[in-house]
Short mmCIF file of C-alpha atoms and ligand atoms in Angstrom, two decimals:
data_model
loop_
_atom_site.label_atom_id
_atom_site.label_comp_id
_atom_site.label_asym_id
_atom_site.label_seq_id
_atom_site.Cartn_x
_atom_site.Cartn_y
_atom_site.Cartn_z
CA UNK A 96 62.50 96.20 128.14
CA UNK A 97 61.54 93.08 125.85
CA UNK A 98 63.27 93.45 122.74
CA UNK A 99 62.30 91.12 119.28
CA UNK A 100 65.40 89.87 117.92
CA UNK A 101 66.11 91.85 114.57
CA UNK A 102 66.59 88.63 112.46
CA UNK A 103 63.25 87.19 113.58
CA UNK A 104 61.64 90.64 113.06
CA UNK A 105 63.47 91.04 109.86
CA UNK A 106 61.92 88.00 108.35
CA UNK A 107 58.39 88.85 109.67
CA UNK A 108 58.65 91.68 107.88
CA UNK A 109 59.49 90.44 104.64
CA UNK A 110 57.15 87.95 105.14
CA UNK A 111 54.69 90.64 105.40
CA UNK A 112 55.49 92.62 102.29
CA UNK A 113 55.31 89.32 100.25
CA UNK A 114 51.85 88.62 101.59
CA UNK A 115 50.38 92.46 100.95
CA UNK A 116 52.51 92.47 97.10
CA UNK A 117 49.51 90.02 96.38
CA UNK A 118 47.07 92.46 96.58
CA UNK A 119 49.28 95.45 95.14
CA UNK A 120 50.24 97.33 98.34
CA UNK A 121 53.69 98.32 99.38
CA UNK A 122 55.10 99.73 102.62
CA UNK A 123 56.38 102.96 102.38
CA UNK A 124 58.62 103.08 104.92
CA UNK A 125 60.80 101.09 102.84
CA UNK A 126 61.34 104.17 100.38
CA UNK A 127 59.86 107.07 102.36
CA UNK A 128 63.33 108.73 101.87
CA UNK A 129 63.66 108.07 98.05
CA UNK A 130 60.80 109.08 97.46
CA UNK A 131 61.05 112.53 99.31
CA UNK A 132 64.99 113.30 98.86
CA UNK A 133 66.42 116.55 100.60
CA UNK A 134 66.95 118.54 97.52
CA UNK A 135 66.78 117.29 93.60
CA UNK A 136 67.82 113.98 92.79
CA UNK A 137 67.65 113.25 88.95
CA UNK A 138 69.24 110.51 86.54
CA UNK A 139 69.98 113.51 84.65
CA UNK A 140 73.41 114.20 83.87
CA UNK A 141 76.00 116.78 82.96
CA UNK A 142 76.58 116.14 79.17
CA UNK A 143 78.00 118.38 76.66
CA UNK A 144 77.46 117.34 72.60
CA UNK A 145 80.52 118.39 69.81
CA UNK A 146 78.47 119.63 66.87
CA UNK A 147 81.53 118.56 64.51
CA UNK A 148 81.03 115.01 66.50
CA UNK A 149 77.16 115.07 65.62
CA UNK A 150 76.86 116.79 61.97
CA UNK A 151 78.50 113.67 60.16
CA UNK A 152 76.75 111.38 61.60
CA UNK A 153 73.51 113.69 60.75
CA UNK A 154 74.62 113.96 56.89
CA UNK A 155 75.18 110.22 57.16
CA UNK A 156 71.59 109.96 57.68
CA UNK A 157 70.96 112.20 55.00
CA UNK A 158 72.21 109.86 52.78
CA UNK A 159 70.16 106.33 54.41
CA UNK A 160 66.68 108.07 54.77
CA UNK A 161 64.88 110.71 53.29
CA UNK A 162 62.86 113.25 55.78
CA UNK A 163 59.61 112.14 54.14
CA UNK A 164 60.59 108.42 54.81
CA UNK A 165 61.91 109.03 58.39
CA UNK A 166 58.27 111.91 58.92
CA UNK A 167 61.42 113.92 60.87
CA UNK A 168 64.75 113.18 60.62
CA UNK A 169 66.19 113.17 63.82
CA UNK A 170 68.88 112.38 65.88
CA UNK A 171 67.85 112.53 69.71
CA UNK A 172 70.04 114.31 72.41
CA UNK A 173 69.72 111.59 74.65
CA UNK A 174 71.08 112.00 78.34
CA UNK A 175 74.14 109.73 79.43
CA UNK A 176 71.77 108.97 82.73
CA UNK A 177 68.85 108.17 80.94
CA UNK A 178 70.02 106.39 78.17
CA UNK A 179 66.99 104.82 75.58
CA UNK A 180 64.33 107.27 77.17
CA UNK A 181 64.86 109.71 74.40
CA UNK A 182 65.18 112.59 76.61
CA UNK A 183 67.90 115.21 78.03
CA UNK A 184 66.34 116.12 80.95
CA UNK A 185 64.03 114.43 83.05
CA UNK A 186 61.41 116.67 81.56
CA UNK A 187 62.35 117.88 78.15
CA UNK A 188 63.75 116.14 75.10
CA UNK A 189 65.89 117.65 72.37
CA UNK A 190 67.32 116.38 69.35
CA UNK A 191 69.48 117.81 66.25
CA UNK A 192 66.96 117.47 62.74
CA UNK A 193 68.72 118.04 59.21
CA UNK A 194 66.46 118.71 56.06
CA UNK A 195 68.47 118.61 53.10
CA UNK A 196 67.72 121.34 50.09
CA UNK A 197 64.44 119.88 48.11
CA UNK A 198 63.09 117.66 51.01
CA UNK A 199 59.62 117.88 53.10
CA UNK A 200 59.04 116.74 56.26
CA UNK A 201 55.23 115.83 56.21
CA UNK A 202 52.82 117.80 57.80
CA UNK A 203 51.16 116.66 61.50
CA UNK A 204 50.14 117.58 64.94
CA UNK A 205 50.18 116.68 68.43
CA UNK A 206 49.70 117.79 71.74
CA UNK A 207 53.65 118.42 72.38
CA UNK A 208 54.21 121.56 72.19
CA UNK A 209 57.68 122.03 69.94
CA UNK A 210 60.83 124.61 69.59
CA UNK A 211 63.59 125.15 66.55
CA UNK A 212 66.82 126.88 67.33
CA UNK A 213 68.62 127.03 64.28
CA UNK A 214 72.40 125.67 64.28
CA UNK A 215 72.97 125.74 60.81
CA UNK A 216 71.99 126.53 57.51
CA UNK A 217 69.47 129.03 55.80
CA UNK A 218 66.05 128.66 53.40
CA UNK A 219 64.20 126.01 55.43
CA UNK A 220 60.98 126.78 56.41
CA UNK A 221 58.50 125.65 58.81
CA UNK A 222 54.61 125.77 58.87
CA UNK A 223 52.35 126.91 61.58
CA UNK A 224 48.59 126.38 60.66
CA UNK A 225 48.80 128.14 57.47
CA UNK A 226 51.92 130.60 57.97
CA UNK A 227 55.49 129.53 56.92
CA UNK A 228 58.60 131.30 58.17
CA UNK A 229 62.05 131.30 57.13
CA UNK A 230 64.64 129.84 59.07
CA UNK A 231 67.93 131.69 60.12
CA UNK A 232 70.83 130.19 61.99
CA UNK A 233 69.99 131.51 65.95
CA UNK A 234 66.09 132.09 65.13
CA UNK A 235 63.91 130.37 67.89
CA UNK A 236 60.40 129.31 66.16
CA UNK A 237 57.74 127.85 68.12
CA UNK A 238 55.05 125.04 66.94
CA UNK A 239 52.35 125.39 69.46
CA UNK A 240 50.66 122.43 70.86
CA UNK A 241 47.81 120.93 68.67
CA UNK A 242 49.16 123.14 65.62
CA UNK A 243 49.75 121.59 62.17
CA UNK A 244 52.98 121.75 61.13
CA UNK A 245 55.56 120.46 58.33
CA UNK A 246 58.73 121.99 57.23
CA UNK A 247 60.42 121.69 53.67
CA UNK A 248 63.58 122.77 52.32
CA UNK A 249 63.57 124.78 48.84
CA UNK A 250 67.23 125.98 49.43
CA UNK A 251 70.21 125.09 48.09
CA UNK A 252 71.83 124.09 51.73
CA UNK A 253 71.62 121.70 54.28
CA UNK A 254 69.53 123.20 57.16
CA UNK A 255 69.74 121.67 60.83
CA UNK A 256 68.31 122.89 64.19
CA UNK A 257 67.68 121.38 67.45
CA UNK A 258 64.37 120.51 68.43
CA UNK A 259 63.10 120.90 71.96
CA UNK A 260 59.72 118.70 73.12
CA UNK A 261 58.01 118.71 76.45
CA UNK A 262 56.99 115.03 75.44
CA UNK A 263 57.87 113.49 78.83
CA UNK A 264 55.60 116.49 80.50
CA UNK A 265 52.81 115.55 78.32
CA UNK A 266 53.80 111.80 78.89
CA UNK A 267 53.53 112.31 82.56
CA UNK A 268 49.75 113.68 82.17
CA UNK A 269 48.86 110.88 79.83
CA UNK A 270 47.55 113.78 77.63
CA UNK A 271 48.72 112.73 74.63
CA UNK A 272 47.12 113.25 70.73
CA UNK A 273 48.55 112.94 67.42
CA UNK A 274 47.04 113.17 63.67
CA UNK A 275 48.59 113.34 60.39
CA UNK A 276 47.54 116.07 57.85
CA UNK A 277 45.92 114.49 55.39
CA UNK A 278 47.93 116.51 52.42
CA UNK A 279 52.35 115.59 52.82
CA UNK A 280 52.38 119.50 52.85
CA UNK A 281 49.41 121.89 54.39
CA UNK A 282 47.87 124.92 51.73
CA UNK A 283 49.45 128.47 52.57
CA UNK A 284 46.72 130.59 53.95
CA UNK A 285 48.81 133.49 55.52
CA UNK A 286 51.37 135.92 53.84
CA UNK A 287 54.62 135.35 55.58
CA UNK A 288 55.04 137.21 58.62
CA UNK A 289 51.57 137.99 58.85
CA UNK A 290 51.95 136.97 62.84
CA UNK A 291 54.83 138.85 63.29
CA UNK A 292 53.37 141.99 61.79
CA UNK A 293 49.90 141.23 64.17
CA UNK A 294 51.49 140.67 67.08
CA UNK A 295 55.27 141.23 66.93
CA UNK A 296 55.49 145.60 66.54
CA UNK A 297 53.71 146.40 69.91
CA UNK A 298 50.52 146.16 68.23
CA UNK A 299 47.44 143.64 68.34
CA UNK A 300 44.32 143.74 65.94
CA UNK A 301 41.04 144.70 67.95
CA UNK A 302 39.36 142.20 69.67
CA UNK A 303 41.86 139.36 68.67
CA UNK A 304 42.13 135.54 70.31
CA UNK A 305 45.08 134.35 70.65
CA UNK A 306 45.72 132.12 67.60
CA UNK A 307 47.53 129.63 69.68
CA UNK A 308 45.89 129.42 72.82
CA UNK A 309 48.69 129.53 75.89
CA UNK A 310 51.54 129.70 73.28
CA UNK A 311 52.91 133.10 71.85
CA UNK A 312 51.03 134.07 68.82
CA UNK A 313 54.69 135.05 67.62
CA UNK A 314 56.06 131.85 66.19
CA UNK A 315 59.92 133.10 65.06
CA UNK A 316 61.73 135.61 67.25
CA UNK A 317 64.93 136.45 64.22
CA UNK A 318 68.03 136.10 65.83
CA UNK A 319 69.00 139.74 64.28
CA UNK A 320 66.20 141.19 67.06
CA UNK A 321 67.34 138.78 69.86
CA UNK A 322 71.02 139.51 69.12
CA UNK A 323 70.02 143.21 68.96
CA UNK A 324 68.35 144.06 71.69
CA UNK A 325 71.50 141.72 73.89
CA UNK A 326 73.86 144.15 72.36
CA UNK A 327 71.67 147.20 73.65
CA UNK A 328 71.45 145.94 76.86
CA UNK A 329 74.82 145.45 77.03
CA UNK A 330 75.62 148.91 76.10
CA UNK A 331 73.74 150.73 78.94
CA UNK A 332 74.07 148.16 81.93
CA UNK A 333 76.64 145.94 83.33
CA UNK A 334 76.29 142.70 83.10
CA UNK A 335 74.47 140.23 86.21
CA UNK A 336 77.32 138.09 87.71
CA UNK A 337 75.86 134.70 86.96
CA UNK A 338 74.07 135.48 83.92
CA UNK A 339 76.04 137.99 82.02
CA UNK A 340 73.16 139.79 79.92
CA UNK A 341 70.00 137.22 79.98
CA UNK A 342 66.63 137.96 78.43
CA UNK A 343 63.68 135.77 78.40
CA UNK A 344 61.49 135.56 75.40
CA UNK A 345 58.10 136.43 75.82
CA UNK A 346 54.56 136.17 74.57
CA UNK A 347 53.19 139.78 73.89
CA UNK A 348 49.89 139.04 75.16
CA UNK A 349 50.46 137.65 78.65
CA UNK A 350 53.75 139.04 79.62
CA UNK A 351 54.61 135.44 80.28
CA UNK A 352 56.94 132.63 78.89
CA UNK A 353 56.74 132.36 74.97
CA UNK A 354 55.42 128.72 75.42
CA UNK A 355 53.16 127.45 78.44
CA UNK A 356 55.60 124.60 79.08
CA UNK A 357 58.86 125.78 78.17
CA UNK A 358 61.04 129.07 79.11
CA UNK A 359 63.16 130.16 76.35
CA UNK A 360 66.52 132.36 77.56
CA UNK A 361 68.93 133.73 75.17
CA UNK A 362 71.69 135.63 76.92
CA UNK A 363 75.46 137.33 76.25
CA UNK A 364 78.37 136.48 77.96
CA UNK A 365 81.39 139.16 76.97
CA UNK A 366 84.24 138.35 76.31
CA UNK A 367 86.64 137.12 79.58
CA UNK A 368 83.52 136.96 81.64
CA UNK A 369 83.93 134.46 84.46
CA UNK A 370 80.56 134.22 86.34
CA UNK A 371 79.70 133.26 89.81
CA UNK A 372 78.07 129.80 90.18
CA UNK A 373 74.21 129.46 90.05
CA UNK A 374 71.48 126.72 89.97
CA UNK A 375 68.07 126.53 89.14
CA UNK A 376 65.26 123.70 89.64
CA UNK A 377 64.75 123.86 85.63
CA UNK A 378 67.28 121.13 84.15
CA UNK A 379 68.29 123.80 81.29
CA UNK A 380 69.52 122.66 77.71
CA UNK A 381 72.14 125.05 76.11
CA UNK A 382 73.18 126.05 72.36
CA UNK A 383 76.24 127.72 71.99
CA UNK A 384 75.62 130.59 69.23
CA UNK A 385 78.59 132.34 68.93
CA UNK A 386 82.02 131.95 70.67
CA UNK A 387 84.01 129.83 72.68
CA UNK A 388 85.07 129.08 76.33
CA UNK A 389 84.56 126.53 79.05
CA UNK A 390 81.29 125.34 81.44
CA UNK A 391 81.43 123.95 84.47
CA UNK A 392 78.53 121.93 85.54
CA UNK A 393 78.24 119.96 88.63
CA UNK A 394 81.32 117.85 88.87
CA UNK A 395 82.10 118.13 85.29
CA UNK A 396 83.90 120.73 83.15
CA UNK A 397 83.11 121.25 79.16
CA UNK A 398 84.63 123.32 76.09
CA UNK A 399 82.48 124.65 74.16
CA UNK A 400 82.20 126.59 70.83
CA UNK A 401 79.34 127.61 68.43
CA UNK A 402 77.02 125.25 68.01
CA UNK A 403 77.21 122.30 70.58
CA UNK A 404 74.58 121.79 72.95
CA UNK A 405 75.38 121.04 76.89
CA UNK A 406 73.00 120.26 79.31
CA UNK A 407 72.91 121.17 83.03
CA UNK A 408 70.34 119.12 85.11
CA UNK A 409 68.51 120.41 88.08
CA UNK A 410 69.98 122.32 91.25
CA UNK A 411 73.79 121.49 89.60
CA UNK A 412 75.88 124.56 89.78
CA UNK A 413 76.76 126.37 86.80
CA UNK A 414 79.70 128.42 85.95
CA UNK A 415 80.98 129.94 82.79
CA UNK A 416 84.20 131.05 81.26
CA UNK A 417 84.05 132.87 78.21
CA UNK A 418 87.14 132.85 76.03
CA UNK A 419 85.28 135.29 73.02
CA UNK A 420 81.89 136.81 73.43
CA UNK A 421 79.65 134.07 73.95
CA UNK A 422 75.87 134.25 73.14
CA UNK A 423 74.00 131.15 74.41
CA UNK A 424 70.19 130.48 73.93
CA UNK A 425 68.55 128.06 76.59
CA UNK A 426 65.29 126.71 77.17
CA UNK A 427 64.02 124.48 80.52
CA UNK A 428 60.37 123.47 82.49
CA UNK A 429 60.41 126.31 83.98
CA UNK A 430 56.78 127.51 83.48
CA UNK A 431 55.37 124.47 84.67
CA UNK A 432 57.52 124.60 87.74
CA UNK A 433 56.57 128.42 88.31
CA UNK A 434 53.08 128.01 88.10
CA UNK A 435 53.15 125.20 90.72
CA UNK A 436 55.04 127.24 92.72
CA UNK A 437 58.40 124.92 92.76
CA UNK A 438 60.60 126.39 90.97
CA UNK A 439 63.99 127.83 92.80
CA UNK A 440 66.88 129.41 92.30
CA UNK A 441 70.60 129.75 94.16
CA UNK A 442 73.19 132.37 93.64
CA UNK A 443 76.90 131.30 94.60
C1 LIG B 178 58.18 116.31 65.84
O1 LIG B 178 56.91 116.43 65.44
C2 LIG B 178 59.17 117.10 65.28
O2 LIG B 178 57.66 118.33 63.95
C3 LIG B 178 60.46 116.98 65.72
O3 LIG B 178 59.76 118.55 63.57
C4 LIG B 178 60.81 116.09 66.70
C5 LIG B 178 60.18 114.36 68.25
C6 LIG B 178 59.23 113.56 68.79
C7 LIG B 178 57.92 113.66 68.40
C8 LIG B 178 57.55 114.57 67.44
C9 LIG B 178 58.83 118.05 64.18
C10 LIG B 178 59.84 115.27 67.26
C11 LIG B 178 58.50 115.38 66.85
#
């Protein structure tokens, strides 16, 4: 058999590929596999963040620009991998936002659909087209896409949570709007927990759209319910070996995730509980609520305590060992990786 000499083929194949980059084509043979890896391959990395590293650097901020100055005071969760792309996973971003008592952050909207958990701090409240709600450390408050929202803080304390975006999901559609309100702060035109009393007691009024489209007309699930009904589960069944107790949150009128982007967990680990590893396909961003212990994520292996934030990227295994009760909340991509049918999961 005649065979070409690889050096002289080699070059006539480079030669090629300079020719056709002229005209914008590319072989794909050349990154067939890259493209199409065996399982997930990400830039995303293990990280865990200190909240006592973060919160100075925070207040320090609090001193150099006001929230109205900065439109949201922010400091971004950005991923060791992905450095300068303002996100923690390859989907989501999260950062850590601090409004200090008598501030506003002015009111806007935008396609992105938006979470709060709230680390620390009480009296802060945000506005969902017309409705305010009061913020409470471990209360998870949605700002639906296309909603207008500002927050403002007439406490007396510093009030931080950590924002979660699907920005880069948006991004990747090229869907992207944005207006300002043309007020700093939008008129009231809802008592306060007029949405939870419509559609938060097993109720709904007659013949009612959904205020929010695809997004849970619920915009705060209180920590005291979440923590509640963790604590009755707890009580009557014994806890999954991976997850310990885990509940999803919910919008009442589809059965489905709380947001049409992002899952929202929120789950109890007891005391002593060493779980069995697991992975997902959802790169998943964790706050710590309550107690202490140690994470092991992929290759790497975290302490953490109330209030930090760790993130475990896609397919890496996760295992937890809880030195107190633990009580976590966690949100990922997962809807969007459900409804195309991607999204997988691995026990042990
Ligand atoms: C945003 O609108 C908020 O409304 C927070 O609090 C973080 C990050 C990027 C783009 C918009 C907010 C944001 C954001």
């Amino acid at each position: 058999m005649a065979s070409v000499p690889q050096p002289t083929l080699g070059a006539a194949r480079q030669e090629l590929y300079r020719r056709m980059d002229r005209d914008n084509l590319a072989p794909l043979w050349e990154v067939l596999h890259e493209l199409i890896p065996n399982a997930p391959a990400t830039a995303c990395r293990p990280a865990l963040w200190k909240y006592r590293q973060a919160r100075p650097y925070l207040m320090e901020a609090g001193k150099l620009i006001t929230a109205k100055e900065a439109i949201r005071r922010v400091l971004i969760l950005e991923n060791p991998g992905m450095r300068g792309e303002s996100c923690i996973t390859q989907s989501l971003y999260a950062g850590l936002q601090l409004i200090l008592p008598g501030e506003i952050a002015p009111s806007h909207r935008h396609s992105q659909s938006a979470l709060r958990f709230i680390v620390e701090g009480s009296g802060a409240y945000t506005a969902v087209d017309g409705e305010r709600t009061t913020m409470f450390p471990g209360d998870f408050i949605i700002t639906p896409s296309w909603t207008w929202h500002d927050h403002g803080n007439p406490g007396s304390e510093p009030v931080v949570w950590m924002d979660g975006l699907d920005i880069r999901i948006v991004q990747l559609f090229a869907a992207q709007f944005h207006e300002v309100y043309p007020e700093e702060v939008q008129p009231v035109s809802r008592s306060e927990g007029a949405s939870a009393a419509r559609y938060g007691n097993n109720l709904v009024p007659l013949a009612a759209a959904a205020p929010f489209g695809k997004t849970s007309p619920i915009f705060n699930y209180p920590y005291a319910r979440s923590r509640d009904s963790l604590d009755k589960l707890a009580q009557d069944q014994g806890p999954d070996p991976c997850h310990g107790w885990k509940m999803q949150f919910m919008n009442p009128l589809t059965g489905g995730h709380a947001m049409p982007t992002i899952a929202a967990f929120i789950q109890l680990l007891p005391k002593g509980f060493r779980s069995q590893a697991y992975r997902s396909t959802d790169g998943t961003i964790y706050s710590v609520v309550e107690g202490e212990g140690r994470v092991h994520v992929g290759d790497e292996t975290f302490e953490y305590e109330a209030r930090d934030t760790f993130v475990a990227p896609s397919w890496a295994p996760l295992r937890f060992e809880a030195k107190g009760e633990t009580v976590l909340f966690s949100f990922s991509d997962r809807p969007g990786q459900e409804a195309m049918g991607l999204w997988r999961e691995k026990r042990g």
